[in-house]
Amino acid sequence: MRTGRASALTDTGRRRPHNEDTFVCDPPLFAVADGVGGAQAGEIASRLAAAALEERPPGSLGTDTLTALILEANNRIYMRALGDPEAAGMGTVVTALLVDETAATIAVGHVGDSRAYRIRHDVLEQLTPDHSLVGELVRAGRLSTEEAEQHPHRSVITRAVGTEPIVDVHTETLAALPGDLYLICSDGLTDLVRDERILELVAAAEDDPEVAVQSLVDAANSAGGIDNITVVLFEILDGDPVPPPAPIAVEPDDDTAEHAIEPESSAVVSPAAQAAPVQRHGAGAGGRWLALFAILLTIAIAGLVIWWSLKR
Ligand code: MN
């Protein structure tokens, strides 16, 4: 199997002054983060989370990768909030999916009340538990799904990334099938558009992710747009896994200073390195050429000094 078309859209909605949602649509990684906090702190928190996710080392897959990235996001947001009174207490919910095309699986990493759904054979299924007050009550059998949808405190979350020094990340690995569609969205969609309607709108878009995400955002806005709305949609197709991007060849052809330093700024990742967790910021070839240049420079300066002292 392989990842097919993907599309993502975020919208401020009709009531909020800012958009505190952020998405990642960077195959094989897809995520939604919905920030919480005073002033514009929610925006900072969700962007910090997305940035941490986007630093995923190429080739690293699975739930361990997602947990590590979300814990890194947690640490960055928590530390930032400690040092900035305006951002105190900020946090974000994060729902991330990471596709492993070779294993035909999808890793889920999730904290909070954004949701991931799968549409398979025209059936919509929620993949993530809502870490919200009403979500916990529904799971405990003390509230029906219908009651939860109307509950005045339905937006109270019970877990967030960055509000505490550590966070409990919900993870799961799911088998993927060709024809599956995966949807990740913030509560700005699901508070206003019911699951049945989401399925109808995606079907009406004839599974075209770009058309579907636009019509889902439009539906939430038509229903009031009371919150920021973010939707990420991607499809899984039959076929061979897409090979990782070809490594950038770095062959320094002379030892000028310019060429010696250049490789530092462009990540060099061999296919072998992509198969395993890699250290992206190692010295590598660039470091060696820089060291050689430094040695040559030292010899040249020493020679000059000797020549100058002999001349006297
Ligand atoms: Mn929201």
Coordinates of C-alpha atoms and ligand atoms in Angstrom, one line a residue:
M1 CA 0.0 0.0 0.0
R2 CA 1.0 3.6 -0.3
T3 CA -0.3 7.0 0.8
G4 CA -2.3 8.7 -1.9
R5 CA -3.7 12.2 -2.1
A6 CA -3.8 14.3 1.0
S7 CA -5.3 17.7 1.8
A8 CA -5.5 20.0 4.9
L9 CA -7.4 23.2 5.7
T10 CA -7.6 25.4 8.8
D11 CA -10.0 28.2 9.3
T12 CA -10.5 30.7 12.1
G13 CA -14.3 30.3 12.0
R14 CA -16.8 33.0 12.6
R15 CA -16.4 33.9 16.3
R16 CA -12.8 33.7 17.4
P17 CA -10.4 36.5 16.8
H18 CA -7.4 34.2 16.2
N19 CA -6.8 30.7 14.8
E20 CA -5.1 28.7 17.5
D21 CA -5.3 25.4 15.5
T22 CA -2.3 24.2 13.5
F23 CA -1.9 21.1 11.2
V24 CA 0.9 19.0 9.8
C25 CA 0.3 17.5 6.4
D26 CA 3.7 16.1 5.6
P27 CA 3.4 12.5 4.3
P28 CA 3.8 10.1 6.0
L29 CA 3.0 12.3 9.0
F30 CA -0.4 14.0 9.5
A31 CA -1.5 15.9 12.6
V32 CA -3.8 18.5 14.1
A33 CA -3.0 20.6 17.2
D34 CA -5.6 22.8 18.9
G35 CA -4.1 25.2 21.3
V36 CA -5.5 26.4 24.7
G37 CA -4.4 29.4 26.7
G38 CA -4.9 33.0 27.3
A39 CA -4.1 35.8 24.9
Q40 CA -2.4 34.2 21.9
A41 CA -0.7 31.5 24.0
G42 CA -2.8 28.7 22.5
E43 CA -1.5 29.7 19.1
I44 CA 2.1 29.5 20.4
A45 CA 1.5 26.1 22.0
S46 CA -0.1 24.5 18.9
R47 CA 2.7 25.9 16.6
L48 CA 5.4 24.6 19.0
A49 CA 3.8 21.1 18.9
A50 CA 3.6 21.1 15.1
A51 CA 7.2 22.3 14.8
A52 CA 8.3 19.4 17.1
L53 CA 6.4 16.9 15.0
E54 CA 7.9 18.2 11.8
E55 CA 11.4 17.5 13.2
R56 CA 10.7 13.8 12.9
P57 CA 13.9 12.1 11.8
P58 CA 13.4 10.8 8.2
G59 CA 12.6 7.1 8.2
S60 CA 11.6 6.9 11.9
L61 CA 8.1 5.4 12.2
G62 CA 5.7 3.8 14.6
T63 CA 4.1 4.7 18.0
D64 CA 7.5 5.1 19.7
T65 CA 8.4 7.9 17.3
L66 CA 5.0 9.6 17.9
T67 CA 5.4 9.3 21.6
A68 CA 8.9 10.8 21.6
L69 CA 7.8 13.7 19.3
I70 CA 4.8 14.5 21.5
L71 CA 6.9 14.3 24.7
E72 CA 9.4 16.7 23.1
A73 CA 6.5 19.0 22.2
N74 CA 5.3 18.8 25.8
N75 CA 8.7 19.7 27.1
R76 CA 9.1 22.7 24.8
I77 CA 5.7 24.1 25.6
Y78 CA 6.0 23.5 29.3
M79 CA 9.5 25.2 29.5
R80 CA 8.3 28.1 27.3
A81 CA 5.3 28.7 29.6
L82 CA 7.5 28.7 32.7
G83 CA 9.6 31.5 31.3
D84 CA 6.8 33.6 29.9
P85 CA 4.0 34.9 32.3
E86 CA 1.8 35.7 29.2
A87 CA 2.0 32.1 28.2
A88 CA 1.6 30.5 31.7
G89 CA -0.6 27.4 31.6
M90 CA -0.7 27.2 27.8
G91 CA -1.1 23.8 26.2
T92 CA -2.4 22.1 23.1
V93 CA -4.2 18.9 22.2
V94 CA -2.4 16.8 19.5
T95 CA -3.7 14.0 17.3
A96 CA -1.1 12.5 14.9
L97 CA -1.1 9.7 12.4
L98 CA 2.1 8.2 11.0
V99 CA 1.8 5.9 8.0
D100 CA 4.2 2.9 7.6
E101 CA 3.7 1.9 4.0
T102 CA 6.0 -1.1 4.2
A103 CA 4.3 -2.6 7.2
A104 CA 0.8 -1.4 6.0
T105 CA 0.1 0.1 9.4
I106 CA -0.8 3.5 10.8
A107 CA 0.5 4.6 14.2
V108 CA -1.8 6.9 16.2
G109 CA -0.4 9.3 18.9
H110 CA -3.1 11.3 20.7
V111 CA -3.7 13.6 23.6
G112 CA -7.0 15.6 24.0
D113 CA -10.2 16.1 22.1
S114 CA -9.2 16.5 18.5
R115 CA -10.2 13.3 16.6
A116 CA -8.9 10.9 14.1
Y117 CA -11.5 9.0 12.0
R118 CA -11.2 6.2 9.5
I119 CA -13.6 5.8 6.6
R120 CA -13.6 2.2 5.3
H121 CA -16.3 0.7 3.1
D122 CA -18.5 3.8 3.6
V123 CA -18.4 3.4 7.4
L124 CA -17.0 6.2 9.6
E125 CA -15.2 5.1 12.7
Q126 CA -13.6 7.3 15.4
L127 CA -10.1 6.0 16.1
T128 CA -9.2 8.2 19.2
P129 CA -10.8 8.4 22.6
D130 CA -11.8 12.0 23.6
H131 CA -9.7 13.1 26.5
S132 CA -12.5 15.3 27.7
L133 CA -14.8 15.4 30.7
V134 CA -17.8 14.2 28.7
G135 CA -15.7 11.6 26.9
E136 CA -14.7 10.1 30.2
L137 CA -18.3 10.1 31.4
V138 CA -19.5 8.4 28.2
R139 CA -16.8 5.7 28.5
A140 CA -17.8 5.2 32.2
G141 CA -21.4 4.7 31.0
R142 CA -22.7 7.8 32.9
L143 CA -23.6 9.8 29.8
S144 CA -24.9 8.9 26.4
T145 CA -23.2 10.1 23.2
E146 CA -26.3 12.3 22.5
E147 CA -26.1 13.9 26.0
A148 CA -22.4 14.4 25.5
E149 CA -23.0 16.3 22.3
Q150 CA -25.2 18.8 24.1
H151 CA -23.3 19.0 27.3
P152 CA -22.4 22.6 28.4
H153 CA -19.0 21.5 29.5
R154 CA -18.2 19.4 26.5
S155 CA -15.1 21.5 25.7
V156 CA -13.4 20.7 29.0
I157 CA -10.4 18.6 28.3
T158 CA -8.7 16.2 30.7
R159 CA -5.3 15.9 29.0
A160 CA -3.2 18.4 27.2
V161 CA 0.3 18.7 25.8
G162 CA 2.5 21.2 27.7
T163 CA 0.4 22.0 30.7
E164 CA 2.3 19.6 33.0
P165 CA 6.0 18.4 33.0
I166 CA 4.9 15.0 31.6
V167 CA 2.0 13.8 29.5
D168 CA 0.4 10.4 29.0
V169 CA 0.2 9.8 25.3
H170 CA -2.5 7.5 23.9
T171 CA -0.9 5.3 21.2
E172 CA -2.2 2.5 18.9
T173 CA -1.1 0.7 15.8
L174 CA -3.8 0.0 13.2
A175 CA -3.7 -2.1 10.1
A176 CA -4.4 0.0 7.0
L177 CA -6.1 -1.2 3.8
P178 CA -6.2 0.3 0.3
G179 CA -9.2 2.5 -0.1
D180 CA -9.1 3.7 3.5
L181 CA -9.6 7.4 4.1
Y182 CA -8.2 9.0 7.3
L183 CA -9.5 12.2 8.8
I184 CA -8.0 14.3 11.6
C185 CA -10.0 17.3 12.8
S186 CA -10.2 19.7 15.7
D187 CA -13.4 20.0 17.9
G188 CA -14.4 23.1 15.8
L189 CA -15.6 20.6 13.3
T190 CA -17.0 17.8 15.5
D191 CA -18.9 20.1 17.9
L192 CA -21.0 21.4 15.0
V193 CA -21.0 18.6 12.4
R194 CA -22.2 15.2 13.4
D195 CA -20.4 12.0 12.3
E196 CA -23.2 11.0 9.8
R197 CA -22.9 14.4 8.1
I198 CA -19.1 14.2 8.0
L199 CA -19.4 10.9 6.2
E200 CA -22.0 12.3 3.7
L201 CA -19.9 15.3 2.9
V202 CA -16.8 13.2 2.3
A203 CA -18.8 10.8 0.1
A204 CA -20.3 13.8 -1.8
A205 CA -16.8 15.0 -2.5
E206 CA -16.2 11.6 -4.2
D207 CA -13.3 11.0 -1.9
D208 CA -11.4 13.9 -3.3
P209 CA -9.5 15.2 -0.2
E210 CA -9.3 18.8 -1.4
V211 CA -13.0 19.1 -2.1
A212 CA -13.8 17.2 1.1
V213 CA -11.8 19.3 3.5
Q214 CA -13.3 22.5 2.0
S215 CA -16.9 21.2 2.3
L216 CA -16.3 20.1 5.9
V217 CA -14.9 23.5 6.9
D218 CA -17.8 25.2 5.1
A219 CA -20.3 22.9 7.0
A220 CA -18.8 23.9 10.4
N221 CA -19.0 27.6 9.4
S222 CA -22.6 27.3 8.2
A223 CA -23.4 25.7 11.6
G224 CA -22.1 28.8 13.4
G225 CA -18.3 28.5 13.2
I226 CA -18.0 29.0 16.9
D227 CA -14.4 27.7 17.1
N228 CA -11.4 27.4 14.9
I229 CA -11.9 24.5 12.4
T230 CA -9.1 22.3 11.1
V231 CA -9.4 19.2 8.9
V232 CA -6.7 16.9 7.5
L233 CA -7.7 14.1 5.1
F234 CA -5.6 11.5 3.3
E235 CA -6.2 8.3 1.4
I236 CA -4.4 4.9 1.3
L237 CA -4.1 3.3 -2.1
D238 CA -3.0 0.0 -3.5
G239 CA 0.5 -0.1 -4.8
D240 CA 4.1 -0.2 -3.9
P241 CA 5.4 1.9 -1.1
V242 CA 6.8 5.2 -2.3
P243 CA 10.6 5.1 -2.0
P244 CA 12.1 7.7 0.3
P245 CA 13.5 10.8 -1.5
A246 CA 16.9 10.2 -3.2
P247 CA 19.8 11.3 -1.0
I248 CA 21.5 14.6 -2.0
A249 CA 24.9 13.7 -3.3
V250 CA 27.6 15.8 -1.7
E251 CA 31.0 15.3 -3.4
P252 CA 33.3 18.2 -2.5
D253 CA 35.4 18.6 -5.7
D254 CA 38.0 20.9 -4.1
D255 CA 38.9 22.0 -0.7
T256 CA 38.1 25.7 -0.7
A257 CA 36.5 27.0 2.5
E258 CA 33.2 27.6 0.8
H259 CA 32.8 23.9 -0.3
A260 CA 34.1 22.7 3.1
I261 CA 31.3 24.5 4.9
E262 CA 28.4 24.0 2.5
P263 CA 27.3 20.5 3.5
E264 CA 26.7 21.7 7.1
S265 CA 23.6 23.5 5.9
S266 CA 22.0 20.7 3.8
A267 CA 21.0 17.5 5.5
V268 CA 22.5 14.4 3.9
V269 CA 20.6 11.3 4.5
S270 CA 21.6 8.0 2.8
P271 CA 18.9 5.3 2.2
A272 CA 20.6 3.1 4.8
A273 CA 20.4 5.9 7.4
Q274 CA 16.7 6.4 6.6
A275 CA 15.9 2.8 7.5
A276 CA 16.9 3.4 11.1
P277 CA 16.6 6.3 13.5
V278 CA 19.2 8.8 12.4
Q279 CA 21.1 11.6 13.9
R280 CA 20.2 14.4 11.5
H281 CA 22.6 17.0 12.7
G282 CA 25.9 15.1 12.8
A283 CA 29.1 16.6 11.5
G284 CA 29.3 14.1 8.6
A285 CA 31.3 14.9 5.4
G286 CA 31.0 18.6 6.0
G287 CA 32.6 18.3 9.4
R288 CA 35.6 16.3 8.0
W289 CA 36.3 18.8 5.2
L290 CA 36.0 21.7 7.7
A291 CA 38.6 19.9 9.9
L292 CA 40.9 19.3 7.0
F293 CA 40.6 23.0 6.0
A294 CA 41.4 24.1 9.6
I295 CA 44.6 21.9 9.7
L296 CA 45.8 23.3 6.3
L297 CA 45.1 26.8 7.5
T298 CA 47.1 26.1 10.8
I299 CA 50.0 24.7 8.7
A300 CA 49.9 27.8 6.4
I301 CA 49.9 30.2 9.4
A302 CA 52.7 28.3 11.1
G303 CA 54.7 28.4 7.8
L304 CA 54.2 32.2 7.6
V305 CA 55.3 32.7 11.2
I306 CA 58.4 30.7 10.7
W307 CA 59.2 32.4 7.3
W308 CA 58.6 35.8 8.9
S309 CA 60.9 35.1 12.0
L310 CA 63.6 33.7 9.7
K311 CA 63.5 36.8 7.5
R312 CA 64.2 39.0 10.6
Ligands
MN1 MN -11.0 23.9 19.3

